[in-house]
């Protein structure tokens, strides 16, 4: 009942206040009813689908503190019409309506209830069909105050109709009915929702459209005669596996795990023209679903190279009779395989048959390698493309390496017969499911068939062969064959040797580089050469040698190998200090069993010697690199031509022969003196870095203090000298000879010779030194010019004037001498009186003196016109 307005729930209270007066007070609240709504979660279902029913009616939330539940009354008693429904029993019936009924489920208006029905309309075989109560259906409130109730059930395959017969639910209408005893207007009303129950049209398909022809592995020869594939690897069956999938969601009836499909629904036959085989897929085992709720069922059927054609017990009109007349019953190229699936109920509710087909085919093989030439000891990727070996598209397959023959000068053998190939993996392995491409990585061996066998040569030809016993065009595997050949070579790139210098001194460090691509055996590792007696590296001078030396690759996959050796010289006093032997005498001991390198080698050398590096990169093939060893005449220089008297000077010596230890910084003493201090000092010069052969030492100059240590007393204008004795001289000197090597510089500024007293502005002036623009015959004039000192000391000079006429005849040559103080200027002149008119040229020269015609300046000229 709707309790609103005047029917609302009201509370009245007679209150006596503090004055003793009674007052009526009260309040009321509406308690309206609501209209319920019920619905399914989808508009269409199939057998075994889970259906969710949602009921929204706040009137059913009778206790807001509790999550409420409405259950089914179970049973088979139809007289009350409450069993297998949500509701209460034993409530009086009125107008054929059960007042206790709250919600029920129907198929085509027939209540889903437990009845005892006639199975297949046969009254003699009654069967009890479960109703809604057996599903455990319950309406449960989503929370204590929502008034929304949810329940689930699974669509059954069959139900019992109102006329007591069993019927499929497929093709029926599914209804949910809810009795709302008091809607928003307070009236009893029934509401509901509906959905359809339909089937799906199934389909069937092969995993491939083309299958390889199956073969007998016991009849498939390998190169290792008389073995076959089967005797080499018993796991290879030669059967072609057909992966057949049936897609029919109608059989996905279990909500908790994979379902099955009866094998009798699938028929597989072989067809050749008008001939057909019997059903090749006869089995009692059901076909399993590939995963829960997928509705896809897969049959894996392995077909051997032959089949039976036995019609025993089959009537003439039986569609499963074999009609093949060609014998033997062998699967051949061009045969067709068909699959048929019988769908009992398609989307229209009718029986339906669907099919698919594929063919058997043979294809040509291809043999490949990743390169055409290989380093001995390097890896080769061998690839066999053989679609006929891809028998199972869901598996990665392997075949024996003995299928490939190796033919070279070293040996002829099946490749699986030598461990020297070191295959990874041990067989031809398919690169993935259903690729038909088989690969193996092998090592190009140094010898075959084993470590004591014949050695492979550089540039050796290798013929690889695979025999395809099922080429395209053959009827079956073994009916024909074709040789698949491939030629490769061992590489013969040779080797080169490079040394870092063409000329070495007696104690140099020698850097050796050998480029040998054929010895880059492993592109993922750093290789070595000279580490075995088969590829020795020998380093020698004319009298000494390291017979076995090891070099290391500069990085992975470079094929460039490096090492270093230090020349150790001989007993000799290189720096002139009495009783001192400056070079060690060491030659590294190295043998086949104790190979040195790449950085610990020492080799004795003479003052005039030769260096040879040899590498036997293959049998009877050796490459050589060489250089000469000799002493050098040293060089000594001051870094500058002049230095200020209070500055610092740098002495530099270049003498590779005094680089006595190339792994440390060397030093020695030189003599340095000045005009002011002829006794001078002993200056230590130090190598600029390891193995440079360049030595430097710094001198401090003083004009007041005595010479001491690296300090040298000098005076302005002094010549300073640095000198050392070179005791390591080349031919034609011998080891007992020495040579004084020296260099000088100046204390004070150094001025260029022609800038010591530069002359400029040659001009014609009168006796008052006024510039003349014209000159007359018999007029006395002066030829004048400006001089300026370019030095910080006094300079004696001679000022010369030469006047020539237009014919180049000298008419005057006169001079004066003088001294030009440091930093000063002067304007000397010479007098001349012309006796005849004409054009004349006056040239001014500035020399050191009349007797020493060394120019102090470039000459200057002026033209004189006499009228």
PDB file of N, CA and C in Angstrom, residues 565-623:
ATOM      1  N   UNK A 565     107.330  -4.641 -29.453  1.00  0.00           N
ATOM      2  CA  UNK A 565     108.605  -5.189 -29.006  1.00  0.00           C
ATOM      3  C   UNK A 565     109.550  -4.022 -28.737  1.00  0.00           C
ATOM      4  N   UNK A 566     110.342  -4.111 -27.682  1.00  0.00           N
ATOM      5  CA  UNK A 566     111.313  -3.071 -27.355  1.00  0.00           C
ATOM      6  C   UNK A 566     112.708  -3.523 -27.787  1.00  0.00           C
ATOM      7  N   UNK A 567     113.366  -2.668 -28.596  1.00  0.00           N
ATOM      8  CA  UNK A 567     114.754  -2.911 -28.958  1.00  0.00           C
ATOM      9  C   UNK A 567     115.641  -2.514 -27.781  1.00  0.00           C
ATOM     10  N   UNK A 568     116.591  -3.362 -27.432  1.00  0.00           N
ATOM     11  CA  UNK A 568     117.350  -3.136 -26.193  1.00  0.00           C
ATOM     12  C   UNK A 568     118.797  -2.725 -26.415  1.00  0.00           C
ATOM     13  N   UNK A 569     119.211  -2.514 -27.673  1.00  0.00           N
ATOM     14  CA  UNK A 569     120.556  -2.019 -27.913  1.00  0.00           C
ATOM     15  C   UNK A 569     121.652  -2.982 -27.489  1.00  0.00           C
ATOM     16  N   UNK A 570     122.840  -2.415 -27.163  1.00  0.00           N
ATOM     17  CA  UNK A 570     123.989  -3.213 -26.756  1.00  0.00           C
ATOM     18  C   UNK A 570     124.820  -2.377 -25.778  1.00  0.00           C
ATOM     19  N   UNK A 571     125.890  -2.930 -25.253  1.00  0.00           N
ATOM     20  CA  UNK A 571     126.706  -2.227 -24.264  1.00  0.00           C
ATOM     21  C   UNK A 571     127.439  -1.068 -24.941  1.00  0.00           C
ATOM     22  N   UNK A 572     127.083   0.144 -24.535  1.00  0.00           N
ATOM     23  CA  UNK A 572     127.695   1.332 -25.128  1.00  0.00           C
ATOM     24  C   UNK A 572     127.380   2.535 -24.249  1.00  0.00           C
ATOM     25  N   UNK A 573     128.369   3.436 -24.112  1.00  0.00           N
ATOM     26  CA  UNK A 573     128.191   4.674 -23.355  1.00  0.00           C
ATOM     27  C   UNK A 573     127.603   5.714 -24.300  1.00  0.00           C
ATOM     28  N   UNK A 574     126.310   5.938 -24.189  1.00  0.00           N
ATOM     29  CA  UNK A 574     125.630   6.820 -25.127  1.00  0.00           C
ATOM     30  C   UNK A 574     125.736   8.283 -24.739  1.00  0.00           C
ATOM     31  N   UNK A 575     125.836   8.614 -23.462  1.00  0.00           N
ATOM     32  CA  UNK A 575     125.812  10.016 -23.037  1.00  0.00           C
ATOM     33  C   UNK A 575     127.189  10.536 -22.616  1.00  0.00           C
ATOM     34  N   UNK A 576     128.265   9.720 -22.770  1.00  0.00           N
ATOM     35  CA  UNK A 576     129.614  10.200 -22.506  1.00  0.00           C
ATOM     36  C   UNK A 576     130.042  10.159 -21.072  1.00  0.00           C
ATOM     37  N   UNK A 577     129.252   9.587 -20.209  1.00  0.00           N
ATOM     38  CA  UNK A 577     129.658   9.482 -18.810  1.00  0.00           C
ATOM     39  C   UNK A 577     130.549   8.256 -18.654  1.00  0.00           C
ATOM     40  N   UNK A 578     131.786   8.411 -18.171  1.00  0.00           N
ATOM     41  CA  UNK A 578     132.751   7.303 -18.098  1.00  0.00           C
ATOM     42  C   UNK A 578     132.215   6.137 -17.276  1.00  0.00           C
ATOM     43  N   UNK A 579     132.457   4.916 -17.789  1.00  0.00           N
ATOM     44  CA  UNK A 579     132.066   3.710 -17.058  1.00  0.00           C
ATOM     45  C   UNK A 579     130.581   3.437 -17.070  1.00  0.00           C
ATOM     46  N   UNK A 580     129.847   4.166 -17.872  1.00  0.00           N
ATOM     47  CA  UNK A 580     128.386   4.028 -17.870  1.00  0.00           C
ATOM     48  C   UNK A 580     127.943   3.295 -19.129  1.00  0.00           C
ATOM     49  N   UNK A 581     127.161   2.202 -18.946  1.00  0.00           N
ATOM     50  CA  UNK A 581     126.551   1.505 -20.084  1.00  0.00           C
ATOM     51  C   UNK A 581     125.066   1.814 -20.061  1.00  0.00           C
ATOM     52  N   UNK A 582     124.580   2.487 -21.096  1.00  0.00           N
ATOM     53  CA  UNK A 582     123.242   3.073 -21.020  1.00  0.00           C
ATOM     54  C   UNK A 582     122.119   2.169 -21.509  1.00  0.00           C
ATOM     55  N   UNK A 583     122.403   1.211 -22.390  1.00  0.00           N
ATOM     56  CA  UNK A 583     121.331   0.378 -22.930  1.00  0.00           C
ATOM     57  C   UNK A 583     121.394  -1.016 -22.333  1.00  0.00           C
ATOM     58  N   UNK A 584     120.253  -1.566 -21.872  1.00  0.00           N
ATOM     59  CA  UNK A 584     120.259  -2.939 -21.366  1.00  0.00           C
ATOM     60  C   UNK A 584     120.465  -3.925 -22.512  1.00  0.00           C
ATOM     61  N   UNK A 585     120.848  -5.148 -22.173  1.00  0.00           N
ATOM     62  CA  UNK A 585     121.032  -6.178 -23.189  1.00  0.00           C
ATOM     63  C   UNK A 585     120.076  -7.306 -22.850  1.00  0.00           C
ATOM     64  N   UNK A 586     118.988  -7.406 -23.566  1.00  0.00           N
ATOM     65  CA  UNK A 586     117.978  -8.416 -23.259  1.00  0.00           C
ATOM     66  C   UNK A 586     117.326  -8.878 -24.549  1.00  0.00           C
ATOM     67  N   UNK A 587     117.162 -10.177 -24.679  1.00  0.00           N
ATOM     68  CA  UNK A 587     116.343 -10.739 -25.752  1.00  0.00           C
ATOM     69  C   UNK A 587     115.397 -11.742 -25.119  1.00  0.00           C
ATOM     70  N   UNK A 588     114.090 -11.589 -25.393  1.00  0.00           N
ATOM     71  CA  UNK A 588     113.084 -12.449 -24.781  1.00  0.00           C
ATOM     72  C   UNK A 588     113.247 -13.886 -25.253  1.00  0.00           C
ATOM     73  N   UNK A 589     113.202 -14.796 -24.287  1.00  0.00           N
ATOM     74  CA  UNK A 589     113.237 -16.212 -24.617  1.00  0.00           C
ATOM     75  C   UNK A 589     111.812 -16.650 -24.965  1.00  0.00           C
ATOM     76  N   UNK A 590     111.661 -17.265 -26.119  1.00  0.00           N
ATOM     77  CA  UNK A 590     110.326 -17.693 -26.543  1.00  0.00           C
ATOM     78  C   UNK A 590     110.455 -19.000 -27.305  1.00  0.00           C
ATOM     79  N   UNK A 591     109.551 -19.938 -27.029  1.00  0.00           N
ATOM     80  CA  UNK A 591     109.565 -21.229 -27.696  1.00  0.00           C
ATOM     81  C   UNK A 591     108.150 -21.642 -28.031  1.00  0.00           C
ATOM     82  N   UNK A 592     108.010 -22.771 -28.696  1.00  0.00           N
ATOM     83  CA  UNK A 592     106.680 -23.248 -29.068  1.00  0.00           C
ATOM     84  C   UNK A 592     105.816 -23.502 -27.847  1.00  0.00           C
ATOM     85  N   UNK A 593     106.463 -23.874 -26.772  1.00  0.00           N
ATOM     86  CA  UNK A 593     105.717 -24.177 -25.554  1.00  0.00           C
ATOM     87  C   UNK A 593     105.610 -22.975 -24.621  1.00  0.00           C
ATOM     88  N   UNK A 594     106.301 -21.918 -24.958  1.00  0.00           N
ATOM     89  CA  UNK A 594     106.271 -20.720 -24.117  1.00  0.00           C
ATOM     90  C   UNK A 594     106.319 -19.499 -25.029  1.00  0.00           C
ATOM     91  N   UNK A 595     105.168 -19.167 -25.592  1.00  0.00           N
ATOM     92  CA  UNK A 595     105.087 -18.101 -26.590  1.00  0.00           C
ATOM     93  C   UNK A 595     104.860 -16.766 -25.900  1.00  0.00           C
ATOM     94  N   UNK A 596     105.743 -15.810 -26.191  1.00  0.00           N
ATOM     95  CA  UNK A 596     105.635 -14.483 -25.579  1.00  0.00           C
ATOM     96  C   UNK A 596     104.686 -13.605 -26.389  1.00  0.00           C
ATOM     97  N   UNK A 597     104.426 -12.417 -25.847  1.00  0.00           N
ATOM     98  CA  UNK A 597     103.605 -11.436 -26.537  1.00  0.00           C
ATOM     99  C   UNK A 597     102.323 -11.164 -25.794  1.00  0.00           C
ATOM    100  N   UNK A 598     101.616 -10.144 -26.191  1.00  0.00           N
ATOM    101  CA  UNK A 598     101.914  -9.224 -27.298  1.00  0.00           C
ATOM    102  C   UNK A 598     102.698  -7.972 -26.891  1.00  0.00           C
ATOM    103  N   UNK A 599     103.024  -7.817 -25.577  1.00  0.00           N
ATOM    104  CA  UNK A 599     103.674  -6.564 -25.149  1.00  0.00           C
ATOM    105  C   UNK A 599     104.918  -6.805 -24.301  1.00  0.00           C
ATOM    106  N   UNK A 600     105.359  -8.036 -24.163  1.00  0.00           N
ATOM    107  CA  UNK A 600     106.473  -8.318 -23.252  1.00  0.00           C
ATOM    108  C   UNK A 600     107.734  -8.759 -23.981  1.00  0.00           C
ATOM    109  N   UNK A 601     107.907  -8.337 -25.224  1.00  0.00           N
ATOM    110  CA  UNK A 601     109.050  -8.767 -26.001  1.00  0.00           C
ATOM    111  C   UNK A 601     110.207  -7.782 -25.966  1.00  0.00           C
ATOM    112  N   UNK A 602     111.437  -8.297 -25.840  1.00  0.00           N
ATOM    113  CA  UNK A 602     112.660  -7.499 -25.869  1.00  0.00           C
ATOM    114  C   UNK A 602     113.619  -8.145 -26.874  1.00  0.00           C
ATOM    115  N   UNK A 603     114.276  -7.284 -27.683  1.00  0.00           N
ATOM    116  CA  UNK A 603     115.124  -7.798 -28.747  1.00  0.00           C
ATOM    117  C   UNK A 603     116.385  -6.935 -28.859  1.00  0.00           C
ATOM    118  N   UNK A 604     117.558  -7.572 -28.764  1.00  0.00           N
ATOM    119  CA  UNK A 604     118.814  -6.843 -28.840  1.00  0.00           C
ATOM    120  C   UNK A 604     119.059  -6.375 -30.273  1.00  0.00           C
ATOM    121  N   UNK A 605     119.589  -5.114 -30.401  1.00  0.00           N
ATOM    122  CA  UNK A 605     119.852  -4.527 -31.707  1.00  0.00           C
ATOM    123  C   UNK A 605     121.211  -3.834 -31.683  1.00  0.00           C
ATOM    124  N   UNK A 606     121.846  -3.725 -32.859  1.00  0.00           N
ATOM    125  CA  UNK A 606     123.121  -3.046 -33.006  1.00  0.00           C
ATOM    126  C   UNK A 606     122.901  -1.625 -33.528  1.00  0.00           C
ATOM    127  N   UNK A 607     124.031  -0.856 -33.623  1.00  0.00           N
ATOM    128  CA  UNK A 607     123.913   0.522 -34.093  1.00  0.00           C
ATOM    129  C   UNK A 607     123.566   0.585 -35.573  1.00  0.00           C
ATOM    130  N   UNK A 608     124.008  -0.371 -36.335  1.00  0.00           N
ATOM    131  CA  UNK A 608     123.625  -0.510 -37.738  1.00  0.00           C
ATOM    132  C   UNK A 608     123.035  -1.919 -37.868  1.00  0.00           C
ATOM    133  N   UNK A 609     121.713  -1.973 -38.063  1.00  0.00           N
ATOM    134  CA  UNK A 609     121.041  -3.269 -37.977  1.00  0.00           C
ATOM    135  C   UNK A 609     119.782  -3.239 -38.846  1.00  0.00           C
ATOM    136  N   UNK A 610     119.147  -4.370 -38.909  1.00  0.00           N
ATOM    137  CA  UNK A 610     117.876  -4.478 -39.629  1.00  0.00           C
ATOM    138  C   UNK A 610     116.849  -5.192 -38.772  1.00  0.00           C
ATOM    139  N   UNK A 611     115.580  -4.858 -38.974  1.00  0.00           N
ATOM    140  CA  UNK A 611     114.489  -5.481 -38.227  1.00  0.00           C
ATOM    141  C   UNK A 611     113.575  -6.194 -39.223  1.00  0.00           C
ATOM    142  N   UNK A 612     113.229  -7.455 -38.933  1.00  0.00           N
ATOM    143  CA  UNK A 612     112.335  -8.221 -39.805  1.00  0.00           C
ATOM    144  C   UNK A 612     111.254  -8.879 -38.958  1.00  0.00           C
ATOM    145  N   UNK A 613     109.990  -8.727 -39.415  1.00  0.00           N
ATOM    146  CA  UNK A 613     108.851  -9.404 -38.788  1.00  0.00           C
ATOM    147  C   UNK A 613     108.242 -10.321 -39.843  1.00  0.00           C
ATOM    148  N   UNK A 614     108.101 -11.592 -39.537  1.00  0.00           N
ATOM    149  CA  UNK A 614     107.512 -12.545 -40.483  1.00  0.00           C
ATOM    150  C   UNK A 614     106.314 -13.232 -39.834  1.00  0.00           C
ATOM    151  N   UNK A 615     105.324 -13.579 -40.675  1.00  0.00           N
ATOM    152  CA  UNK A 615     104.114 -14.255 -40.200  1.00  0.00           C
ATOM    153  C   UNK A 615     103.751 -15.327 -41.214  1.00  0.00           C
ATOM    154  N   UNK A 616     103.725 -16.578 -40.753  1.00  0.00           N
ATOM    155  CA  UNK A 616     103.329 -17.684 -41.624  1.00  0.00           C
ATOM    156  C   UNK A 616     101.811 -17.843 -41.511  1.00  0.00           C
ATOM    157  N   UNK A 617     101.084 -17.133 -42.396  1.00  0.00           N
ATOM    158  CA  UNK A 617      99.626 -17.081 -42.265  1.00  0.00           C
ATOM    159  C   UNK A 617      98.940 -18.338 -42.786  1.00  0.00           C
ATOM    160  N   UNK A 618      99.629 -19.136 -43.587  1.00  0.00           N
ATOM    161  CA  UNK A 618      99.134 -20.444 -43.982  1.00  0.00           C
ATOM    162  C   UNK A 618     100.339 -21.304 -44.323  1.00  0.00           C
ATOM    163  N   UNK A 619     100.085 -22.576 -44.501  1.00  0.00           N
ATOM    164  CA  UNK A 619     101.186 -23.491 -44.765  1.00  0.00           C
ATOM    165  C   UNK A 619     101.937 -23.071 -46.026  1.00  0.00           C
ATOM    166  N   UNK A 620     103.222 -22.859 -45.882  1.00  0.00           N
ATOM    167  CA  UNK A 620     104.113 -22.466 -46.987  1.00  0.00           C
ATOM    168  C   UNK A 620     103.871 -21.043 -47.478  1.00  0.00           C
ATOM    169  N   UNK A 621     103.055 -20.258 -46.773  1.00  0.00           N
ATOM    170  CA  UNK A 621     102.808 -18.859 -47.156  1.00  0.00           C
ATOM    171  C   UNK A 621     103.205 -17.961 -45.995  1.00  0.00           C
ATOM    172  N   UNK A 622     104.213 -17.118 -46.255  1.00  0.00           N
ATOM    173  CA  UNK A 622     104.732 -16.237 -45.211  1.00  0.00           C
ATOM    174  C   UNK A 622     104.799 -14.813 -45.744  1.00  0.00           C
ATOM    175  N   UNK A 623     104.402 -13.846 -44.906  1.00  0.00           N
ATOM    176  CA  UNK A 623     104.497 -12.432 -45.256  1.00  0.00           C
ATOM    177  C   UNK A 623     105.547 -11.788 -44.357  1.00  0.00           C
TER     178      UNK A 623
END
